Coordinates of C-alpha atoms in Angstrom, one line a residue:
M1 CA 6.2 -15.9 86.7
A2 CA 9.2 -16.8 86.7
G3 CA 11.9 -16.4 84.1
F4 CA 10.7 -12.7 83.4
D5 CA 13.1 -9.8 84.3
V6 CA 12.0 -7.9 87.8
L7 CA 9.6 -4.9 86.8
K8 CA 11.8 -1.7 87.3
N9 CA 9.1 0.6 86.3
D10 CA 5.9 -0.5 89.0
L11 CA 4.2 2.8 89.1
L12 CA 0.9 2.1 87.0
L13 CA 0.7 -1.3 89.5
R14 CA 1.0 1.0 92.4
T15 CA -1.4 3.0 91.2
A16 CA -3.9 0.7 89.9
R17 CA -3.9 -0.7 93.6
G18 CA -5.3 2.8 94.9
E19 CA -1.0 3.8 96.7
R20 CA 0.0 7.5 96.3
V21 CA 2.2 8.1 93.7
E22 CA 5.2 10.4 93.1
R23 CA 3.4 11.2 89.8
P24 CA 0.7 9.9 87.6
P25 CA 0.9 7.0 85.2
I26 CA 0.9 7.2 81.1
W27 CA -0.1 5.1 78.7
V28 CA -2.2 5.5 76.6
M29 CA -5.0 2.7 73.7
R30 CA -3.8 1.7 70.3
Q31 CA -0.7 3.4 71.1
A32 CA 0.8 0.4 69.2
G33 CA -0.6 1.0 65.9
R34 CA -1.1 3.0 61.9
Y35 CA 0.4 6.4 62.9
L36 CA 3.7 4.9 63.2
P37 CA 5.5 4.9 60.7
E38 CA 8.0 2.0 62.1
Y39 CA 4.4 0.1 62.7
H40 CA 3.7 -0.4 58.5
Q41 CA 7.7 -1.9 57.9
A42 CA 7.5 -4.0 60.3
K43 CA 3.6 -5.4 59.5
G44 CA 5.1 -5.0 55.7
D45 CA 2.9 -7.3 53.6
N46 CA 0.8 -9.3 56.1
D47 CA -3.3 -8.2 56.6
F48 CA -4.0 -7.0 59.8
F49 CA -4.5 -10.6 61.6
A50 CA -2.2 -12.3 60.0
C51 CA 0.0 -9.4 62.6
C52 CA -2.0 -10.5 65.5
R53 CA -1.3 -14.5 64.6
S54 CA 2.7 -13.7 64.6
P55 CA 3.9 -14.0 68.4
E56 CA 6.5 -12.3 66.5
I57 CA 5.2 -9.7 64.7
A58 CA 2.5 -8.3 67.7
S59 CA 5.7 -8.4 70.0
T60 CA 7.7 -6.0 68.2
L61 CA 4.5 -3.5 67.5
T62 CA 3.5 -3.7 71.2
L63 CA 7.7 -2.7 72.0
Q64 CA 7.2 0.1 69.5
P65 CA 5.6 2.9 71.2
I66 CA 7.5 1.8 74.5
D67 CA 11.2 2.3 72.2
R68 CA 9.7 5.2 70.5
Y69 CA 8.6 7.4 74.0
N70 CA 11.3 5.9 76.1
G71 CA 10.8 6.8 79.6
L72 CA 7.8 8.6 79.0
I73 CA 5.0 5.9 79.1
D74 CA 4.7 3.6 81.6
A75 CA 2.6 0.5 80.3
A76 CA 2.7 -1.2 77.1
I77 CA 0.0 -3.4 75.7
I78 CA -0.5 -6.2 73.7
F79 CA -0.5 -5.8 69.6
S80 CA -3.9 -8.2 69.5
D81 CA -8.1 -7.6 69.1
I82 CA -11.1 -7.4 70.8
L83 CA -12.6 -10.6 67.7
V84 CA -10.1 -12.9 68.4
I85 CA -12.7 -14.5 70.6
P86 CA -15.2 -14.7 67.9
Q87 CA -12.7 -16.2 65.6
A88 CA -11.5 -18.8 68.8
M89 CA -15.6 -19.6 68.4
G90 CA -15.8 -20.3 65.3
M91 CA -16.6 -17.3 63.0
I92 CA -14.9 -15.7 59.7
V93 CA -14.0 -12.5 60.6
E94 CA -12.5 -10.3 58.3
M95 CA -10.1 -6.7 59.1
L96 CA -10.9 -4.7 55.4
D97 CA -8.4 -1.7 54.5
K98 CA -10.3 1.8 54.8
K99 CA -13.5 -0.4 56.6
G100 CA -12.0 -2.4 58.9
P101 CA -14.0 -5.5 60.2
H102 CA -15.8 -7.8 58.9
F103 CA -17.9 -10.9 59.4
P104 CA -19.3 -12.2 56.4
N105 CA -21.5 -14.2 57.5
P106 CA -22.6 -12.9 61.0
L107 CA -26.1 -14.2 63.5
K108 CA -29.0 -14.0 61.9
S109 CA -31.8 -14.9 64.2
P110 CA -31.3 -17.8 66.8
T111 CA -32.7 -20.2 64.4
D112 CA -30.2 -19.4 61.8
G113 CA -28.6 -22.7 62.4
Q114 CA -25.0 -20.6 63.2
Y115 CA -26.3 -19.6 66.7
E116 CA -27.1 -23.2 67.7
Q117 CA -23.9 -24.1 66.6
L118 CA -22.3 -21.5 68.4
M119 CA -24.0 -22.4 71.6
D120 CA -23.3 -26.2 71.5
R121 CA -19.0 -25.9 70.4
K122 CA -16.4 -26.1 73.5
V123 CA -14.2 -23.5 72.4
D124 CA -10.8 -23.9 73.6
V125 CA -9.6 -21.1 73.5
A126 CA -6.1 -22.5 75.2
Q127 CA -5.5 -23.8 71.8
E128 CA -7.7 -21.4 69.1
L129 CA -5.7 -18.1 71.0
D130 CA -2.8 -19.7 71.3
Y131 CA -0.7 -16.8 69.4
V132 CA -1.5 -14.7 71.8
Y133 CA -0.3 -16.6 74.9
Q134 CA 3.0 -16.8 72.7
A135 CA 3.1 -13.2 72.5
I136 CA 2.5 -11.8 75.8
T137 CA 5.2 -14.2 77.1
M138 CA 7.8 -13.3 74.1
T139 CA 6.7 -9.4 74.8
R140 CA 7.4 -9.9 79.1
H141 CA 10.9 -11.3 77.9
K142 CA 11.9 -8.9 75.8
L143 CA 10.5 -5.7 78.0
K144 CA 13.3 -6.7 80.7
G145 CA 11.5 -5.5 83.1
R146 CA 11.2 -1.9 81.7
V147 CA 7.3 -1.3 82.2
P148 CA 4.1 -3.4 83.1
L149 CA 2.3 -5.5 80.0
Y150 CA -2.0 -5.4 79.6
G151 CA -3.5 -8.1 78.1
F152 CA -7.2 -7.6 77.5
C153 CA -10.6 -9.1 75.9
G154 CA -13.8 -7.8 74.5
A155 CA -16.4 -6.6 76.8
P156 CA -19.3 -9.5 76.1
W157 CA -22.0 -6.7 74.8
T158 CA -19.6 -5.5 72.0
L159 CA -18.5 -8.7 70.5
L160 CA -22.1 -9.8 70.2
C161 CA -22.7 -6.1 68.5
Y162 CA -19.9 -7.3 66.1
M163 CA -21.4 -10.8 65.6
V164 CA -25.0 -9.6 64.5
E165 CA -24.0 -7.0 62.8
G166 CA -20.5 -8.3 60.8
G167 CA -19.1 -5.0 61.8
G168 CA -19.3 -1.5 62.4
S169 CA -22.2 -0.1 62.3
K170 CA -24.2 3.4 62.5
L171 CA -28.2 2.5 63.6
F172 CA -27.2 -1.2 65.5
V173 CA -30.6 -1.8 63.8
Q174 CA -29.6 -6.1 63.9
V175 CA -28.6 -6.1 67.9
K176 CA -31.4 -3.9 68.4
T177 CA -33.3 -6.9 67.0
W178 CA -31.3 -8.8 69.0
I179 CA -31.6 -8.4 72.4
Y180 CA -35.3 -6.5 71.8
K181 CA -37.3 -10.1 70.0
Y182 CA -34.4 -12.0 71.3
P183 CA -33.9 -11.2 74.6
M184 CA -32.9 -14.4 76.5
Q185 CA -31.3 -16.7 73.5
S186 CA -28.9 -13.0 73.6
K187 CA -28.4 -13.3 78.1
K188 CA -27.4 -17.1 76.4
L189 CA -24.7 -15.4 74.4
L190 CA -23.0 -12.9 76.3
Q191 CA -22.8 -15.5 79.1
K192 CA -21.4 -18.1 77.1
I193 CA -19.3 -14.8 75.8
A194 CA -18.7 -13.8 79.2
E195 CA -17.5 -17.0 80.2
L196 CA -14.8 -17.6 77.6
C197 CA -13.7 -13.9 78.4
V198 CA -12.5 -15.1 81.9
E199 CA -11.0 -18.3 80.7
Y200 CA -9.0 -16.6 77.7
L201 CA -8.1 -13.3 80.3
A202 CA -6.8 -16.0 82.9
L203 CA -4.6 -17.7 80.4
Q204 CA -2.9 -14.1 79.1
V205 CA -2.1 -13.4 82.8
E206 CA -0.9 -17.3 83.4
A207 CA 1.2 -15.6 79.8
G208 CA 2.8 -12.7 81.5
A209 CA 0.1 -10.2 81.0
Q210 CA 0.6 -7.9 84.5
I211 CA -2.6 -6.2 84.2
I212 CA -5.9 -6.9 81.9
Q213 CA -8.5 -4.1 80.3
V214 CA -12.3 -4.9 79.3
F215 CA -13.2 -2.4 76.3
D216 CA -17.1 -2.3 75.9
S217 CA -16.2 0.2 73.2
W218 CA -20.3 -0.3 71.7
A219 CA -20.8 0.3 75.5
A220 CA -22.9 4.2 74.4
E221 CA -25.9 2.4 72.0
L222 CA -27.4 1.4 74.8
S223 CA -30.0 3.1 77.7
P224 CA -29.3 3.3 80.8
A225 CA -31.6 0.3 81.7
S226 CA -30.8 -1.5 78.7
F227 CA -27.4 -1.7 80.1
K228 CA -28.1 -2.8 83.5
E229 CA -29.2 -5.3 81.7
F230 CA -27.5 -6.8 78.5
S231 CA -24.2 -4.9 79.8
L232 CA -23.2 -5.0 83.2
P233 CA -24.2 -8.5 84.4
Y234 CA -21.3 -10.0 81.8
L235 CA -18.5 -7.2 82.7
R236 CA -19.7 -8.1 86.9
Y237 CA -19.2 -12.0 86.0
I238 CA -15.9 -11.2 84.6
S239 CA -14.2 -9.2 87.7
Q240 CA -16.1 -11.6 89.4
N241 CA -14.4 -15.1 88.1
L242 CA -11.6 -14.5 86.6
P243 CA -9.7 -13.5 90.7
L244 CA -11.2 -17.3 91.3
R245 CA -9.9 -18.6 88.3
L246 CA -6.4 -16.9 88.6
E247 CA -6.4 -18.6 92.0
E248 CA -7.4 -22.1 90.5
F249 CA -3.6 -21.4 88.5
R250 CA -2.0 -20.4 91.2
L251 CA -1.2 -16.9 90.2
E252 CA -2.2 -14.0 92.2
S253 CA -5.0 -11.4 90.9
V254 CA -3.8 -9.0 89.2
P255 CA -5.5 -4.8 88.1
M256 CA -8.2 -5.0 86.6
V257 CA -10.2 -2.4 84.1
V258 CA -13.4 -2.0 83.0
F259 CA -13.8 1.0 79.8
A260 CA -17.0 1.4 78.9
K261 CA -17.1 3.8 76.2
G262 CA -20.0 6.3 76.3
A263 CA -21.5 4.8 79.1
W264 CA -20.9 8.2 81.1
Y265 CA -24.6 7.3 83.1
A266 CA -23.3 4.2 84.2
L267 CA -20.4 5.1 85.9
D268 CA -21.6 4.7 89.8
D269 CA -22.9 1.9 89.2
L270 CA -18.9 0.7 87.0
C271 CA -17.2 2.0 90.5
G272 CA -18.7 -0.7 92.4
S273 CA -18.9 -3.4 89.5
G274 CA -15.5 -5.2 91.5
Y275 CA -12.9 -3.5 88.8
Q276 CA -10.0 -1.8 89.9
V277 CA -9.6 0.9 88.1
V278 CA -12.9 2.8 85.7
G279 CA -11.6 4.2 82.3
L280 CA -13.3 7.3 81.2
D281 CA -14.0 9.1 77.3
W282 CA -13.7 12.4 76.7
L283 CA -17.0 12.8 77.1
Q284 CA -16.4 13.2 81.0
D285 CA -15.4 16.0 83.4
P286 CA -12.4 14.7 85.7
A287 CA -13.8 16.2 88.4
E288 CA -17.7 15.1 88.2
A289 CA -16.0 11.4 87.4
V290 CA -14.5 12.0 90.6
R291 CA -16.7 13.1 92.4
I292 CA -18.9 10.0 91.3
A293 CA -16.4 7.7 92.2
R294 CA -15.3 8.9 95.5
G295 CA -12.6 7.2 95.7
R296 CA -13.8 3.8 94.7
V297 CA -11.5 2.8 91.9
V298 CA -9.0 4.6 90.6
L299 CA -9.8 6.3 87.0
Q300 CA -7.9 6.2 83.5
G301 CA -8.3 8.5 81.1
N302 CA -9.6 10.7 79.4
A303 CA -8.3 13.6 76.2
D304 CA -9.5 13.9 73.9
P305 CA -7.0 12.0 71.1
G306 CA -9.0 14.6 68.3
V307 CA -6.5 16.6 70.0
L308 CA -3.7 15.3 68.6
Y309 CA -4.5 17.2 64.7
G310 CA -4.2 20.6 66.9
N311 CA -1.1 22.7 67.6
K312 CA 1.1 22.6 71.5
E313 CA -1.1 25.2 72.7
A314 CA -3.9 23.2 72.5
I315 CA -2.6 19.9 73.6
T316 CA -1.2 21.7 76.9
A317 CA -4.5 23.5 77.4
V318 CA -6.1 19.9 77.3
V319 CA -3.7 17.8 79.8
Q320 CA -3.6 21.4 82.2
D321 CA -7.5 20.6 82.3
M322 CA -7.0 16.8 82.8
V323 CA -4.8 17.4 85.2
Q324 CA -6.9 20.0 87.7
G325 CA -9.2 17.8 86.9
F326 CA -7.7 15.1 88.8
A327 CA -6.4 16.7 91.4
G328 CA -2.8 16.4 90.0
G329 CA -3.0 12.7 89.8
K330 CA -1.1 11.9 92.6
Q331 CA -3.7 9.0 93.3
G332 CA -5.8 7.6 92.3
W333 CA -5.3 8.4 88.0
I334 CA -3.7 6.8 85.2
A335 CA -3.2 9.3 82.1
N336 CA -4.7 8.2 78.9
L337 CA -6.5 9.2 75.8
G338 CA -9.9 8.9 76.2
H339 CA -10.1 6.3 73.1
G340 CA -8.1 4.8 71.1
V341 CA -5.0 6.8 69.1
T342 CA -6.2 7.8 65.6
P343 CA -4.8 7.7 62.5
F344 CA -2.7 10.5 60.8
V345 CA -1.7 11.6 64.0
N346 CA 1.6 13.0 64.1
P347 CA 3.8 11.0 66.5
D348 CA 5.2 14.4 67.5
N349 CA 2.2 15.3 69.1
L350 CA 1.6 12.5 71.0
K351 CA 5.4 12.6 71.6
F352 CA 4.4 16.4 73.1
F353 CA 1.1 15.0 75.3
F354 CA 2.9 12.8 77.0
E355 CA 5.7 15.6 78.2
E356 CA 3.2 17.9 79.2
I357 CA 1.5 15.7 81.4
H358 CA 4.8 14.9 82.7
R359 CA 5.7 18.4 82.6
L360 CA 2.5 19.7 84.7
T361 CA 2.3 16.7 87.7
E362 CA 6.0 15.8 88.6
A363 CA 6.3 18.3 90.7
K364 CA 2.4 19.5 92.0
S365 CA 1.4 17.9 95.0
C366 CA -1.8 17.9 95.4
P367 CA -4.1 16.5 99.2
S368 CA -3.9 12.7 99.1
T369 CA -7.7 11.1 98.5
T370 CA -9.5 8.3 100.3
M371 CA -9.1 4.8 98.1

């Protein structure tokens, strides 16, 4: 990427490539967010999506944890949201205070008129989501090579859930109706979303993203059989086609991460899905995950985010278990939480979490595993 500073800390990228490293790299999902006092200062009176659409604000928010936890974390992730793709497709998405994302007009059925419009519409993600690429490029310049930058998107299944449920859900009645009553129409929409994801991620890499992650946040709502039918094929489509699209852009491939929250039953399939890194939530035992992975991929995760509400002794215990489960982390592990940082977490507790990972891994030497 012409014009960007040379990367000074490539620990995470080396780990993602399967190399043996001096210590496990560290970052956490939602490390830029509302638990930080400085987040609210930079956000000001802007609503959430206004922050996403402002390259300057998004870049500032992305850098806040890098500055606060200087030297403790090894990657930044661009401040954005998975729901920018439905927005680019023409759907209205709002972020309601104390409720979360809301679609005033979700998809009702394949014959509701909106479905046909979505399927027929030619979506130009280069134009519609240009503010994301601007934020990525601006952030790369501001980082000055301190750490690599993650880009990301939502997985097709998770985006479909939001588009038909109209927001978060406990029962997922609408999306279950769609996949079991309208399976073919659901798959056509999932395929369209997957194609948009490939283009969106390729453009993020062109803008400066050095690693990408696909978030399948609602994977747990699928049975093992349904996951293989309505999620996995589209995750694989992304992993197979993104490198090809980058080749067309004359860009080198970047490491790809898949995080299917709650899909513990699909870990073996995910390890063979074409991604170099597989994210784990906190419901999976690290040692068991290592056994299932068999060195095919790098694992990322997976402390319970709730431990950050606890005391230092609890945080230390969780980190010790995690380090032991991932065999010390000298190869094949990116340290992270099992989901994003939750509201009201004390930033100092997160700092202690980072410090404990450093303390408990930098002096350890563990046997190498075959990657």
